[in-house]
Amino acid sequence: MSNRRNFIKTTALGTLGISTIVGCKEIAESETTTAVTDKTQKKPLIISTWNHGLPANEETWKQIKNGKPTLDAIESGMNIPEGDPNIRSVGYGGYPDREGKVTLDACIMDHNSDCGSVSFLEGIKHPISVAKRVLQNTPHVMLSGEGAFQFALEEGFKEENLLTPESEKDWKKWLEASKYKPVINIENHDTISMLVLDEAGNISGGCTTSGAAWKMHGRVGDSPIIGAGLFLDNEVGAAAATGLGEAVIRTAGSAMVVELMRQGKSPDEACKEIVERIYDKHKNHKDMEYLQVGFIAINKNGEYGGYSLRSGFNYAVYDEDKGNRMEDAQFKMTWDN
Ligand code: SD4
């Protein structure tokens, strides 16, 4: 690549006329690359979906500042909403499936593109921690269901009942009508996805959820799927999703956001383009009635952004300049249209 750039530069400077015209597109490409890489990196940078991102960011920031490894910092941050029984979309206290079982999905990925993931995991409060062990202690990327559970026990995690009395009460109420219609972002605390640019300039991320409330037993969403709920390339940036996992899987959402950033789009622009694509593919789909998807993204320069299909999506950002705060994502439409 650098040889090619040198060649282009020499050609462009050394000769005018035909060779300049021939080199024109190439020069434009190389200028784009320079414009991106010349910006000052804002490090560290942490961005997480929804309000529960604030306490998670706080803990992750603290650990990074104390010199902890970034994956450990992400794990500790995400353990907070996972352990909070009042958050009904993540970990302990998460809404169960239609059979009353709380089944959890999570994944984690580091700057070497190593990743670990668990899906359809029952009885373990901190799936992000099990996902990290999959990354570190197995030759695999993803463990599911009973196998993930057995692995967690072998790693020393303890089995717990994750269905709180409140969630059980809501589930019994739901059973009266038994209508599956995800109500995403009404309560403003869905899946937590977190993306981090650490002090070394490396990118990592994680995602953890109890998935869609009242889902079929065995249903797995986008959140534990590398490329759908989370994706990163340390040379480019990272993206993560929240919302209706089926739509995100159908479009390889997070991977596509990263690829658009590789082509020069800003995090905001890349998230928007994929949300538009999801809309185009779903506008006549049965899921459209309740479809919500949102993405967050960061790039290697410390720029960040987010975009959602419908209004109501926000995310927590923590950087040196402005501290830890919530920001509202731009969106395509409100819930009425
Ligand atoms: C899923 N994407 O399981 C998750 C749920 C979610 O905002 O993020 N809701 O489909």
PDB file of N, CA and C and ligand atoms in Angstrom, residues 50 89 105 184-185 189-193 209-212 215 219-224 241-246 248 292, ligand 1:
ATOM      1  N   TRP A  50     -27.709   2.957  25.784  1.00  0.00           N
ATOM      2  CA  TRP A  50     -28.755   3.208  26.779  1.00  0.00           C
ATOM      3  C   TRP A  50     -28.217   3.788  28.096  1.00  0.00           C
ATOM      4  N   SER A  89     -33.669  -6.161  30.883  1.00  0.00           N
ATOM      5  CA  SER A  89     -33.272  -6.580  29.541  1.00  0.00           C
ATOM      6  C   SER A  89     -31.856  -7.127  29.500  1.00  0.00           C
ATOM      7  N   ASP A 105     -27.491 -13.917  26.331  1.00  0.00           N
ATOM      8  CA  ASP A 105     -26.544 -13.893  25.203  1.00  0.00           C
ATOM      9  C   ASP A 105     -25.491 -12.819  25.477  1.00  0.00           C
ATOM     10  N   ILE A 184     -39.504  -2.419  22.215  1.00  0.00           N
ATOM     11  CA  ILE A 184     -38.119  -1.988  22.376  1.00  0.00           C
ATOM     12  C   ILE A 184     -38.045  -0.498  22.669  1.00  0.00           C
ATOM     13  N   ASN A 185     -37.205  -0.138  23.558  1.00  0.00           N
ATOM     14  CA  ASN A 185     -36.849   1.188  24.071  1.00  0.00           C
ATOM     15  C   ASN A 185     -37.955   1.966  24.769  1.00  0.00           C
ATOM     16  N   HIS A 189     -34.081   0.873  28.489  1.00  0.00           N
ATOM     17  CA  HIS A 189     -32.909   0.160  29.008  1.00  0.00           C
ATOM     18  C   HIS A 189     -32.830  -1.233  28.379  1.00  0.00           C
ATOM     19  N   ASP A 190     -32.373  -1.257  27.161  1.00  0.00           N
ATOM     20  CA  ASP A 190     -32.254  -2.536  26.464  1.00  0.00           C
ATOM     21  C   ASP A 190     -30.853  -3.106  26.606  1.00  0.00           C
ATOM     22  N   THR A 191     -30.513  -3.975  25.654  1.00  0.00           N
ATOM     23  CA  THR A 191     -29.162  -4.546  25.580  1.00  0.00           C
ATOM     24  C   THR A 191     -28.082  -3.514  25.856  1.00  0.00           C
ATOM     25  N   ILE A 192     -27.046  -3.922  26.564  1.00  0.00           N
ATOM     26  CA  ILE A 192     -25.891  -3.028  26.640  1.00  0.00           C
ATOM     27  C   ILE A 192     -24.768  -3.545  25.747  1.00  0.00           C
ATOM     28  N   SER A 193     -24.356  -2.654  24.845  1.00  0.00           N
ATOM     29  CA  SER A 193     -23.171  -2.876  24.018  1.00  0.00           C
ATOM     30  C   SER A 193     -22.190  -1.786  24.407  1.00  0.00           C
ATOM     31  N   THR A 209     -27.029  -9.277  26.957  1.00  0.00           N
ATOM     32  CA  THR A 209     -28.474  -9.066  26.918  1.00  0.00           C
ATOM     33  C   THR A 209     -29.236 -10.299  27.386  1.00  0.00           C
ATOM     34  N   SER A 210     -30.480 -10.061  27.789  1.00  0.00           N
ATOM     35  CA  SER A 210     -31.383 -11.199  27.986  1.00  0.00           C
ATOM     36  C   SER A 210     -32.244 -11.378  26.734  1.00  0.00           C
ATOM     37  N   GLY A 211     -31.975 -10.565  25.731  1.00  0.00           N
ATOM     38  CA  GLY A 211     -32.662 -10.725  24.436  1.00  0.00           C
ATOM     39  C   GLY A 211     -34.081 -10.208  24.471  1.00  0.00           C
ATOM     40  N   ALA A 212     -34.837 -10.557  23.467  1.00  0.00           N
ATOM     41  CA  ALA A 212     -36.201 -10.065  23.372  1.00  0.00           C
ATOM     42  C   ALA A 212     -37.070 -10.747  24.427  1.00  0.00           C
ATOM     43  N   LYS A 215     -39.551 -14.179  24.047  1.00  0.00           N
ATOM     44  CA  LYS A 215     -39.099 -14.891  22.839  1.00  0.00           C
ATOM     45  C   LYS A 215     -39.414 -16.386  22.970  1.00  0.00           C
ATOM     46  N   ARG A 219     -34.504 -19.164  21.244  1.00  0.00           N
ATOM     47  CA  ARG A 219     -34.219 -18.045  20.326  1.00  0.00           C
ATOM     48  C   ARG A 219     -32.913 -17.341  20.740  1.00  0.00           C
ATOM     49  N   VAL A 220     -32.096 -17.072  19.748  1.00  0.00           N
ATOM     50  CA  VAL A 220     -30.872 -16.310  19.971  1.00  0.00           C
ATOM     51  C   VAL A 220     -30.927 -15.082  19.062  1.00  0.00           C
ATOM     52  N   GLY A 221     -30.608 -13.942  19.615  1.00  0.00           N
ATOM     53  CA  GLY A 221     -30.639 -12.711  18.825  1.00  0.00           C
ATOM     54  C   GLY A 221     -29.276 -12.389  18.230  1.00  0.00           C
ATOM     55  N   ASP A 222     -29.111 -11.130  17.897  1.00  0.00           N
ATOM     56  CA  ASP A 222     -27.861 -10.669  17.277  1.00  0.00           C
ATOM     57  C   ASP A 222     -26.715 -10.486  18.277  1.00  0.00           C
ATOM     58  N   SER A 223     -27.077 -10.267  19.546  1.00  0.00           N
ATOM     59  CA  SER A 223     -26.076  -9.790  20.513  1.00  0.00           C
ATOM     60  C   SER A 223     -24.850 -10.683  20.692  1.00  0.00           C
ATOM     61  N   PRO A 224     -24.978 -12.023  20.661  1.00  0.00           N
ATOM     62  CA  PRO A 224     -23.768 -12.829  20.835  1.00  0.00           C
ATOM     63  C   PRO A 224     -23.092 -13.152  19.507  1.00  0.00           C
ATOM     64  N   ALA A 241     -24.850  -3.104  18.112  1.00  0.00           N
ATOM     65  CA  ALA A 241     -26.265  -2.894  17.820  1.00  0.00           C
ATOM     66  C   ALA A 241     -27.136  -3.070  19.047  1.00  0.00           C
ATOM     67  N   THR A 242     -28.292  -2.466  18.987  1.00  0.00           N
ATOM     68  CA  THR A 242     -29.368  -2.748  19.921  1.00  0.00           C
ATOM     69  C   THR A 242     -30.658  -2.747  19.112  1.00  0.00           C
ATOM     70  N   GLY A 243     -31.685  -3.396  19.630  1.00  0.00           N
ATOM     71  CA  GLY A 243     -32.933  -3.437  18.893  1.00  0.00           C
ATOM     72  C   GLY A 243     -33.281  -4.842  18.455  1.00  0.00           C
ATOM     73  N   LEU A 244     -34.120  -4.927  17.449  1.00  0.00           N
ATOM     74  CA  LEU A 244     -34.635  -6.236  17.026  1.00  0.00           C
ATOM     75  C   LEU A 244     -33.530  -7.052  16.350  1.00  0.00           C
ATOM     76  N   GLY A 245     -33.033  -8.040  17.084  1.00  0.00           N
ATOM     77  CA  GLY A 245     -31.874  -8.799  16.641  1.00  0.00           C
ATOM     78  C   GLY A 245     -32.057  -9.475  15.292  1.00  0.00           C
ATOM     79  N   GLU A 246     -33.273  -9.909  14.995  1.00  0.00           N
ATOM     80  CA  GLU A 246     -33.509 -10.593  13.728  1.00  0.00           C
ATOM     81  C   GLU A 246     -33.126  -9.684  12.551  1.00  0.00           C
ATOM     82  N   VAL A 248     -31.035  -7.212  12.610  1.00  0.00           N
ATOM     83  CA  VAL A 248     -29.586  -6.950  12.609  1.00  0.00           C
ATOM     84  C   VAL A 248     -28.834  -8.158  12.034  1.00  0.00           C
ATOM     85  N   GLN A 292     -37.335  -1.681  15.731  1.00  0.00           N
ATOM     86  CA  GLN A 292     -36.397  -0.640  16.154  1.00  0.00           C
ATOM     87  C   GLN A 292     -35.002  -1.247  16.092  1.00  0.00           C
TER      88      GLN A 292
HETATM   89  C1  SD4 B   1     -31.904  -9.108  20.740  1.00  0.00           C
HETATM   90  N1  SD4 B   1     -30.729  -7.102  20.171  1.00  0.00           N
HETATM   91  O1  SD4 B   1     -31.823 -10.116  21.420  1.00  0.00           O
HETATM   92  C2  SD4 B   1     -31.267  -7.845  21.273  1.00  0.00           C
HETATM   93  C3  SD4 B   1     -32.247  -7.109  22.092  1.00  0.00           C
HETATM   94  C4  SD4 B   1     -31.996  -5.667  22.202  1.00  0.00           C
HETATM   95  O2  SD4 B   1     -32.687  -3.561  22.415  1.00  0.00           O
HETATM   96  O3  SD4 B   1     -30.958  -5.155  21.931  1.00  0.00           O
HETATM   97  N2  SD4 B   1     -32.931  -4.877  22.483  1.00  0.00           N
HETATM   98  O4  SD4 B   1     -32.533  -9.045  19.694  1.00  0.00           O
END
